[in-house]
């Protein structure tokens, strides 16, 4: 729960503020909702449920040869 002592939104952490804050962060998952995502991440993170839409948005912002990191993982949110 949000009020529990161990709850932490990653956007409030030192690592996020130091390294991620100035970068675009895109989250791809066909199975979660925005409220689920924003419970753990700041609203600056963009959620995509369709891979094609994510690629289109990245290309609009960075052209067709962007430098990007894709980090696949089976568990994105803790339960």
Short mmCIF file of N, CA and C in Angstrom, two decimals:
data_model
loop_
_atom_site.label_atom_id
_atom_site.label_comp_id
_atom_site.label_asym_id
_atom_site.label_seq_id
_atom_site.Cartn_x
_atom_site.Cartn_y
_atom_site.Cartn_z
N UNK A 1 0.82 -1.19 0.00
CA UNK A 1 0.00 0.00 0.00
C UNK A 1 0.87 1.26 0.00
N UNK A 2 0.32 2.32 -0.51
CA UNK A 2 1.06 3.58 -0.62
C UNK A 2 1.49 4.11 0.73
N UNK A 3 0.70 3.92 1.76
CA UNK A 3 1.03 4.45 3.08
C UNK A 3 1.96 3.57 3.89
N UNK A 4 2.28 2.40 3.41
CA UNK A 4 3.14 1.49 4.16
C UNK A 4 4.57 2.02 4.20
N UNK A 5 5.30 1.66 5.24
CA UNK A 5 6.67 2.16 5.42
C UNK A 5 7.60 1.75 4.28
N UNK A 6 7.38 0.60 3.68
CA UNK A 6 8.28 0.13 2.63
C UNK A 6 7.89 0.62 1.24
N UNK A 7 6.77 1.34 1.12
CA UNK A 7 6.35 1.85 -0.19
C UNK A 7 7.35 2.89 -0.67
N UNK A 8 7.68 2.82 -1.95
CA UNK A 8 8.59 3.80 -2.53
C UNK A 8 8.25 3.98 -4.00
N UNK A 9 7.98 5.21 -4.39
CA UNK A 9 7.82 5.52 -5.80
C UNK A 9 9.23 5.74 -6.33
N UNK A 10 9.63 5.02 -7.37
CA UNK A 10 11.00 5.09 -7.87
C UNK A 10 11.41 6.50 -8.27
N UNK A 11 10.46 7.34 -8.61
CA UNK A 11 10.76 8.71 -8.99
C UNK A 11 11.30 9.55 -7.85
N UNK A 12 11.09 9.11 -6.62
CA UNK A 12 11.59 9.84 -5.46
C UNK A 12 12.99 9.39 -5.04
N UNK A 13 13.51 8.37 -5.67
CA UNK A 13 14.80 7.82 -5.28
C UNK A 13 15.99 8.58 -5.85
N UNK A 14 17.13 8.41 -5.24
CA UNK A 14 18.37 9.09 -5.65
C UNK A 14 18.79 8.66 -7.05
N UNK A 15 18.71 7.37 -7.36
CA UNK A 15 19.12 6.90 -8.69
C UNK A 15 18.28 7.53 -9.78
N UNK A 16 16.97 7.61 -9.55
CA UNK A 16 16.09 8.21 -10.57
C UNK A 16 16.47 9.68 -10.77
N UNK A 17 16.62 10.40 -9.68
CA UNK A 17 16.92 11.83 -9.77
C UNK A 17 18.28 12.08 -10.42
N UNK A 18 19.23 11.22 -10.17
CA UNK A 18 20.58 11.43 -10.69
C UNK A 18 20.74 11.00 -12.15
N UNK A 19 20.12 9.91 -12.54
CA UNK A 19 20.41 9.34 -13.85
C UNK A 19 19.24 9.33 -14.83
N UNK A 20 18.05 9.19 -14.34
CA UNK A 20 16.91 8.97 -15.23
C UNK A 20 16.12 10.24 -15.48
N UNK A 21 16.15 11.16 -14.57
CA UNK A 21 15.29 12.34 -14.61
C UNK A 21 15.31 13.06 -15.96
N UNK A 22 16.45 13.19 -16.58
CA UNK A 22 16.57 13.95 -17.83
C UNK A 22 16.40 13.08 -19.08
N UNK A 23 16.05 11.84 -18.90
CA UNK A 23 15.89 10.94 -20.04
C UNK A 23 14.42 10.57 -20.22
N UNK A 24 14.09 10.16 -21.42
CA UNK A 24 12.74 9.67 -21.68
C UNK A 24 12.67 8.21 -21.26
N UNK A 25 11.67 7.88 -20.48
CA UNK A 25 11.48 6.50 -20.06
C UNK A 25 10.13 6.03 -20.59
N UNK A 26 10.16 4.94 -21.35
CA UNK A 26 8.96 4.36 -21.92
C UNK A 26 8.77 2.98 -21.30
N UNK A 27 7.56 2.67 -20.96
CA UNK A 27 7.25 1.40 -20.32
C UNK A 27 6.28 0.66 -21.22
N UNK A 28 6.67 -0.50 -21.70
CA UNK A 28 5.80 -1.29 -22.57
C UNK A 28 5.26 -2.49 -21.80
N UNK A 29 3.96 -2.58 -21.73
CA UNK A 29 3.31 -3.76 -21.17
C UNK A 29 1.86 -3.78 -21.63
N UNK A 30 1.44 -4.86 -22.26
CA UNK A 30 0.04 -4.94 -22.68
C UNK A 30 -0.90 -5.27 -21.52
N UNK A 31 -0.34 -5.50 -20.33
CA UNK A 31 -1.17 -6.03 -19.24
C UNK A 31 -1.34 -5.12 -18.03
N UNK A 32 -0.76 -3.94 -18.02
CA UNK A 32 -0.96 -3.08 -16.85
C UNK A 32 -1.64 -1.78 -17.26
N UNK A 33 -2.17 -1.08 -16.28
CA UNK A 33 -2.87 0.18 -16.52
C UNK A 33 -2.01 1.34 -16.03
N UNK A 34 -2.39 2.55 -16.39
CA UNK A 34 -1.66 3.73 -15.93
C UNK A 34 -1.67 3.85 -14.41
N UNK A 35 -2.80 3.64 -13.73
CA UNK A 35 -2.75 3.69 -12.26
C UNK A 35 -1.76 2.69 -11.66
N UNK A 36 -1.67 1.50 -12.23
CA UNK A 36 -0.69 0.52 -11.75
C UNK A 36 0.73 1.05 -11.93
N UNK A 37 1.02 1.59 -13.09
CA UNK A 37 2.36 2.09 -13.39
C UNK A 37 2.72 3.26 -12.49
N UNK A 38 1.82 4.24 -12.37
CA UNK A 38 2.12 5.46 -11.64
C UNK A 38 2.10 5.27 -10.13
N UNK A 39 1.69 4.11 -9.69
CA UNK A 39 1.81 3.78 -8.27
C UNK A 39 3.28 3.59 -7.91
N UNK A 40 4.08 3.13 -8.87
CA UNK A 40 5.49 2.83 -8.62
C UNK A 40 6.45 3.76 -9.33
N UNK A 41 6.02 4.41 -10.40
CA UNK A 41 6.89 5.27 -11.20
C UNK A 41 6.27 6.65 -11.32
N UNK A 42 7.09 7.69 -11.56
CA UNK A 42 6.55 9.04 -11.72
C UNK A 42 5.76 9.18 -13.02
N UNK A 43 4.95 10.21 -13.09
CA UNK A 43 4.08 10.42 -14.26
C UNK A 43 4.87 10.78 -15.52
N UNK A 44 6.15 11.04 -15.41
CA UNK A 44 6.97 11.31 -16.59
C UNK A 44 7.22 10.05 -17.41
N UNK A 45 7.03 8.88 -16.83
CA UNK A 45 7.18 7.61 -17.54
C UNK A 45 5.95 7.42 -18.43
N UNK A 46 6.19 7.08 -19.68
CA UNK A 46 5.08 6.90 -20.62
C UNK A 46 4.78 5.41 -20.78
N UNK A 47 3.51 5.08 -20.65
CA UNK A 47 3.06 3.69 -20.79
C UNK A 47 2.57 3.43 -22.20
N UNK A 48 3.02 2.33 -22.77
CA UNK A 48 2.56 1.89 -24.09
C UNK A 48 2.06 0.46 -23.99
N UNK A 49 0.89 0.22 -24.54
CA UNK A 49 0.33 -1.13 -24.58
C UNK A 49 0.50 -1.77 -25.95
N UNK A 50 0.97 -0.98 -26.93
CA UNK A 50 1.20 -1.48 -28.28
C UNK A 50 2.63 -1.16 -28.70
N UNK A 51 3.36 -2.18 -29.12
CA UNK A 51 4.76 -2.02 -29.51
C UNK A 51 4.91 -1.03 -30.67
N UNK A 52 4.03 -1.12 -31.66
CA UNK A 52 4.11 -0.26 -32.84
C UNK A 52 3.99 1.22 -32.44
N UNK A 53 3.09 1.54 -31.54
CA UNK A 53 2.91 2.92 -31.08
C UNK A 53 4.16 3.42 -30.35
N UNK A 54 4.78 2.57 -29.57
CA UNK A 54 6.02 2.93 -28.88
C UNK A 54 7.11 3.27 -29.88
N UNK A 55 7.30 2.43 -30.88
CA UNK A 55 8.32 2.66 -31.90
C UNK A 55 8.04 3.96 -32.65
N UNK A 56 6.79 4.22 -32.98
CA UNK A 56 6.42 5.46 -33.68
C UNK A 56 6.77 6.69 -32.85
N UNK A 57 6.47 6.66 -31.56
CA UNK A 57 6.77 7.81 -30.70
C UNK A 57 8.27 8.03 -30.54
N UNK A 58 9.03 6.95 -30.41
CA UNK A 58 10.49 7.08 -30.31
C UNK A 58 11.06 7.66 -31.60
N UNK A 59 10.57 7.20 -32.74
CA UNK A 59 11.05 7.73 -34.03
C UNK A 59 10.68 9.20 -34.22
N UNK A 60 9.52 9.62 -33.74
CA UNK A 60 9.13 11.04 -33.83
C UNK A 60 10.10 11.91 -33.05
N UNK A 61 10.49 11.44 -31.89
CA UNK A 61 11.36 12.23 -31.01
C UNK A 61 12.83 12.16 -31.41
N UNK A 62 13.29 11.00 -31.86
CA UNK A 62 14.72 10.79 -32.08
C UNK A 62 15.10 10.43 -33.52
N UNK A 63 14.15 10.38 -34.43
CA UNK A 63 14.46 9.97 -35.79
C UNK A 63 14.49 8.45 -35.90
N UNK A 64 14.95 7.97 -37.06
CA UNK A 64 14.90 6.52 -37.26
C UNK A 64 16.19 5.80 -36.86
N UNK A 65 17.13 6.51 -36.23
CA UNK A 65 18.35 5.86 -35.73
C UNK A 65 18.64 6.27 -34.28
N UNK A 66 17.70 6.06 -33.38
CA UNK A 66 17.93 6.49 -31.99
C UNK A 66 18.87 5.55 -31.25
N UNK A 67 19.50 6.08 -30.21
CA UNK A 67 20.25 5.25 -29.27
C UNK A 67 19.27 4.94 -28.15
N UNK A 68 19.04 3.67 -27.92
CA UNK A 68 18.05 3.27 -26.91
C UNK A 68 18.47 1.99 -26.23
N UNK A 69 17.96 1.79 -25.05
CA UNK A 69 18.16 0.54 -24.32
C UNK A 69 16.81 -0.09 -24.10
N UNK A 70 16.70 -1.35 -24.44
CA UNK A 70 15.48 -2.10 -24.19
C UNK A 70 15.83 -3.16 -23.15
N UNK A 71 15.14 -3.11 -22.04
CA UNK A 71 15.45 -4.01 -20.94
C UNK A 71 14.26 -4.94 -20.75
N UNK A 72 14.32 -6.14 -21.33
CA UNK A 72 13.20 -7.07 -21.16
C UNK A 72 13.22 -7.70 -19.77
N UNK A 73 12.08 -7.82 -19.20
CA UNK A 73 11.97 -8.44 -17.89
C UNK A 73 10.57 -9.01 -17.72
N UNK A 74 10.46 -10.08 -17.01
CA UNK A 74 9.14 -10.68 -16.82
C UNK A 74 8.40 -10.07 -15.64
N UNK A 75 9.12 -9.43 -14.73
CA UNK A 75 8.48 -8.84 -13.56
C UNK A 75 8.84 -7.35 -13.52
N UNK A 76 7.89 -6.50 -13.91
CA UNK A 76 8.15 -5.07 -13.91
C UNK A 76 7.70 -4.40 -12.61
N UNK A 77 6.66 -4.91 -11.99
CA UNK A 77 6.11 -4.30 -10.79
C UNK A 77 6.09 -5.32 -9.66
N UNK A 78 6.46 -4.87 -8.48
CA UNK A 78 6.40 -5.78 -7.34
C UNK A 78 4.96 -5.94 -6.89
N UNK A 79 4.67 -7.04 -6.27
CA UNK A 79 3.29 -7.29 -5.83
C UNK A 79 3.15 -7.04 -4.35
#
